[in-house]
């Protein structure tokens, strides 16, 4: 018997819950206690055994793709506020139904990163280690359980040496965000965006 609900109360995500939220294109709030004090609002685009792909929503702006680990999610809920805000997004014409039909390989961070076009700017984060890591740049190679990134500073300066991060240390991957796309357009204008 299928699960029916008007509001999903806060809970650890089960495969059944994720399936239902995905099927109904519900706007959800995701909590990752111990990693992020703020809830993440977004639409579940897909999920695998280990990962959830969200269309991130921030202040009514669709803000790119966010891939996070299911094991980090302490609760997920679909509130009346989320339902109302989805209605507002639809009324404003902000939701393209095509986004929900796009397929992304998310069996692992590695599969997702390898599927991205060359030269796509990504944000890779390790939010759990004693020394957290935030890398923004372009994937150079993925091998031996590590991803190597040619990264740049907040001032838009490319560092000469790539930096590596272990795939199993990643807590989130972001791409096609307003943040990454502003930098991408800057580098394109400057002729310094690598591929």
CSV table of C-alpha atoms in Angstrom, one decimal:
chain,number,residue,atom,x,y,z
A,1,UNK,CA,0.0,0.0,0.0
A,2,UNK,CA,1.5,3.4,-1.0
A,3,UNK,CA,2.3,5.9,1.7
A,4,UNK,CA,0.1,9.0,1.6
A,5,UNK,CA,0.7,12.2,3.5
A,6,UNK,CA,0.0,15.9,3.6
A,7,UNK,CA,3.0,16.7,5.6
A,8,UNK,CA,6.0,14.5,6.2
A,9,UNK,CA,7.2,14.9,9.8
A,10,UNK,CA,10.9,15.1,10.6
A,11,UNK,CA,12.6,11.8,10.3
A,12,UNK,CA,15.6,9.9,9.2
A,13,UNK,CA,15.1,9.3,5.5
A,14,UNK,CA,14.0,5.9,4.4
A,15,UNK,CA,14.0,4.7,0.8
A,16,UNK,CA,10.2,4.6,0.9
A,17,UNK,CA,10.1,8.3,2.1
A,18,UNK,CA,12.6,9.4,-0.5
A,19,UNK,CA,10.7,7.6,-3.3
A,20,UNK,CA,7.5,9.3,-2.3
A,21,UNK,CA,9.0,12.7,-2.0
A,22,UNK,CA,10.7,12.3,-5.4
A,23,UNK,CA,7.6,11.0,-7.1
A,24,UNK,CA,5.6,14.0,-5.8
A,25,UNK,CA,8.3,16.5,-6.5
A,26,UNK,CA,7.9,17.8,-2.9
A,27,UNK,CA,10.0,20.7,-1.7
A,28,UNK,CA,11.7,19.4,1.4
A,29,UNK,CA,13.9,20.6,4.3
A,30,UNK,CA,17.0,18.5,5.0
A,31,UNK,CA,18.8,18.7,8.3
A,32,UNK,CA,22.4,17.4,8.7
A,33,UNK,CA,23.1,17.7,12.5
A,34,UNK,CA,26.7,17.9,13.3
A,35,UNK,CA,27.6,19.3,9.9
A,36,UNK,CA,25.3,22.2,9.2
A,37,UNK,CA,23.2,24.2,11.7
A,38,UNK,CA,20.9,25.3,8.9
A,39,UNK,CA,18.4,23.2,7.1
A,40,UNK,CA,18.8,22.8,3.4
A,41,UNK,CA,15.7,23.4,1.3
A,42,UNK,CA,15.4,21.7,-2.1
A,43,UNK,CA,13.7,19.3,-4.4
A,44,UNK,CA,14.9,15.7,-4.4
A,45,UNK,CA,16.0,15.0,-8.0
A,46,UNK,CA,17.3,11.5,-7.4
A,47,UNK,CA,18.8,9.2,-4.7
A,48,UNK,CA,21.0,6.2,-4.6
A,49,UNK,CA,22.0,3.8,-1.9
A,50,UNK,CA,24.4,6.4,-0.4
A,51,UNK,CA,23.6,9.8,-1.9
A,52,UNK,CA,20.7,12.3,-2.4
A,53,UNK,CA,20.8,14.8,-5.3
A,54,UNK,CA,18.9,18.0,-4.6
A,55,UNK,CA,17.9,21.0,-6.6
A,56,UNK,CA,18.9,23.5,-4.0
A,57,UNK,CA,16.5,26.3,-3.2
A,58,UNK,CA,17.6,29.4,-1.3
A,59,UNK,CA,15.3,32.4,-0.7
A,60,UNK,CA,13.1,31.3,-3.7
A,61,UNK,CA,16.1,31.0,-6.0
A,62,UNK,CA,16.9,27.7,-7.6
A,63,UNK,CA,20.6,27.4,-6.8
A,64,UNK,CA,22.0,24.5,-8.7
A,65,UNK,CA,22.7,20.9,-7.8
A,66,UNK,CA,23.7,19.7,-4.4
A,67,UNK,CA,24.8,16.1,-3.8
A,68,UNK,CA,25.0,15.0,-0.2
A,69,UNK,CA,25.4,11.7,1.7
A,70,UNK,CA,22.2,10.0,3.0
A,71,UNK,CA,24.2,9.0,6.1
A,72,UNK,CA,24.6,12.6,7.1
A,73,UNK,CA,20.9,13.4,7.0
A,74,UNK,CA,19.5,13.5,10.5
A,75,UNK,CA,16.0,14.3,9.4
A,76,UNK,CA,14.0,15.3,6.3
A,77,UNK,CA,10.6,16.9,6.3
A,78,UNK,CA,8.0,18.3,3.9
A,79,UNK,CA,6.3,21.1,5.8
A,80,UNK,CA,3.2,23.2,4.9
A,81,UNK,CA,5.7,26.1,4.5
A,82,UNK,CA,7.6,24.1,1.9
A,83,UNK,CA,4.4,23.2,0.0
A,84,UNK,CA,3.3,26.8,0.0
A,85,UNK,CA,6.7,28.0,-1.2
A,86,UNK,CA,6.6,25.4,-4.0
A,87,UNK,CA,3.3,26.8,-5.0
A,88,UNK,CA,4.9,30.3,-5.1
A,89,UNK,CA,7.8,29.0,-7.3
A,90,UNK,CA,5.2,27.5,-9.7
A,91,UNK,CA,3.2,30.7,-9.8
A,92,UNK,CA,6.3,32.7,-10.6
A,93,UNK,CA,7.3,30.3,-13.4
A,94,UNK,CA,10.5,29.4,-11.7
A,95,UNK,CA,10.2,25.6,-11.9
A,96,UNK,CA,10.9,24.0,-15.3
A,97,UNK,CA,9.5,20.4,-15.2
A,98,UNK,CA,12.4,19.3,-17.4
A,99,UNK,CA,14.7,19.6,-14.4
A,100,UNK,CA,12.9,16.7,-12.8
A,101,UNK,CA,13.4,14.5,-15.8
A,102,UNK,CA,17.2,15.0,-16.2
A,103,UNK,CA,19.1,11.9,-15.2
A,104,UNK,CA,22.4,12.2,-13.3
A,105,UNK,CA,24.6,9.2,-12.3
A,106,UNK,CA,24.7,9.4,-8.5
A,107,UNK,CA,25.8,5.9,-7.5
A,108,UNK,CA,28.9,7.6,-6.0
A,109,UNK,CA,30.5,11.0,-5.9
A,110,UNK,CA,33.1,9.6,-8.4
A,111,UNK,CA,30.3,8.7,-10.9
A,112,UNK,CA,28.7,12.1,-10.6
A,113,UNK,CA,31.9,14.0,-11.0
A,114,UNK,CA,33.1,12.0,-14.0
A,115,UNK,CA,29.8,12.7,-15.7
A,116,UNK,CA,30.2,16.4,-15.6
A,117,UNK,CA,31.4,18.3,-18.7
A,118,UNK,CA,35.1,19.2,-18.8
A,119,UNK,CA,35.6,22.7,-17.4
A,120,UNK,CA,32.5,22.7,-15.2
A,121,UNK,CA,33.2,24.5,-12.0
A,122,UNK,CA,32.4,22.5,-8.9
A,123,UNK,CA,32.5,23.0,-5.1
A,124,UNK,CA,33.8,20.1,-3.1
A,125,UNK,CA,33.4,20.1,0.7
A,126,UNK,CA,34.7,18.0,3.5
A,127,UNK,CA,32.7,19.5,6.4
A,128,UNK,CA,33.5,16.7,9.0
A,129,UNK,CA,37.3,16.6,9.3
A,130,UNK,CA,39.2,18.5,11.9
A,131,UNK,CA,40.5,20.7,9.2
A,132,UNK,CA,37.4,21.2,6.9
A,133,UNK,CA,38.0,21.6,3.2
A,134,UNK,CA,36.2,23.9,0.7
A,135,UNK,CA,37.6,23.6,-2.9
A,136,UNK,CA,36.1,25.5,-5.8
A,137,UNK,CA,37.5,24.8,-9.2
A,138,UNK,CA,37.8,22.3,-12.1
A,139,UNK,CA,38.3,18.6,-11.8
A,140,UNK,CA,41.6,17.6,-13.2
A,141,UNK,CA,41.6,13.8,-12.5
A,142,UNK,CA,40.0,11.2,-10.4
A,143,UNK,CA,42.0,8.2,-9.4
A,144,UNK,CA,43.0,6.0,-6.4
A,145,UNK,CA,40.0,7.2,-4.4
A,146,UNK,CA,41.0,10.9,-4.7
A,147,UNK,CA,39.8,13.8,-6.8
A,148,UNK,CA,42.3,16.4,-7.9
A,149,UNK,CA,41.1,19.9,-8.4
A,150,UNK,CA,42.6,23.0,-10.1
A,151,UNK,CA,41.2,25.5,-7.7
A,152,UNK,CA,41.0,29.2,-7.4
A,153,UNK,CA,40.7,31.8,-4.6
A,154,UNK,CA,37.8,34.0,-3.8
A,155,UNK,CA,39.6,36.8,-5.6
A,156,UNK,CA,39.5,34.7,-8.8
A,157,UNK,CA,43.2,33.7,-8.9
A,158,UNK,CA,43.9,30.2,-10.1
A,159,UNK,CA,46.4,28.3,-8.0
A,160,UNK,CA,49.2,26.7,-9.9
A,161,UNK,CA,49.2,23.3,-8.2
A,162,UNK,CA,46.0,21.2,-8.0
A,163,UNK,CA,44.8,20.0,-4.6
A,164,UNK,CA,43.4,16.6,-3.9
A,165,UNK,CA,40.7,15.4,-1.6
A,166,UNK,CA,39.7,11.9,-0.8
A,167,UNK,CA,36.3,10.9,-2.3
A,168,UNK,CA,35.2,9.2,0.9
A,169,UNK,CA,35.8,12.5,2.8
A,170,UNK,CA,33.4,14.4,0.7
A,171,UNK,CA,30.2,15.6,2.4
A,172,UNK,CA,28.8,17.6,-0.4
A,173,UNK,CA,29.4,18.5,-4.1
A,174,UNK,CA,27.8,21.5,-5.7
A,175,UNK,CA,27.6,22.7,-9.3
A,176,UNK,CA,25.6,25.0,-11.5
A,177,UNK,CA,25.1,27.3,-8.5
A,178,UNK,CA,24.8,31.1,-8.8
A,179,UNK,CA,28.2,31.2,-7.0
A,180,UNK,CA,30.0,28.8,-9.4
A,181,UNK,CA,28.3,30.3,-12.5
A,182,UNK,CA,29.3,33.9,-11.7
A,183,UNK,CA,33.0,32.7,-11.5
A,184,UNK,CA,32.6,30.7,-14.7
A,185,UNK,CA,31.3,33.7,-16.6
A,186,UNK,CA,34.1,35.8,-15.3
A,187,UNK,CA,36.7,33.3,-16.4
A,188,UNK,CA,35.1,33.0,-19.8
A,189,UNK,CA,35.2,36.8,-20.2
A,190,UNK,CA,38.9,36.7,-19.2
A,191,UNK,CA,39.7,33.7,-21.4
A,192,UNK,CA,41.1,31.8,-18.4
A,193,UNK,CA,38.4,29.1,-17.9
A,194,UNK,CA,40.2,25.8,-18.4
A,195,UNK,CA,38.7,22.7,-19.8
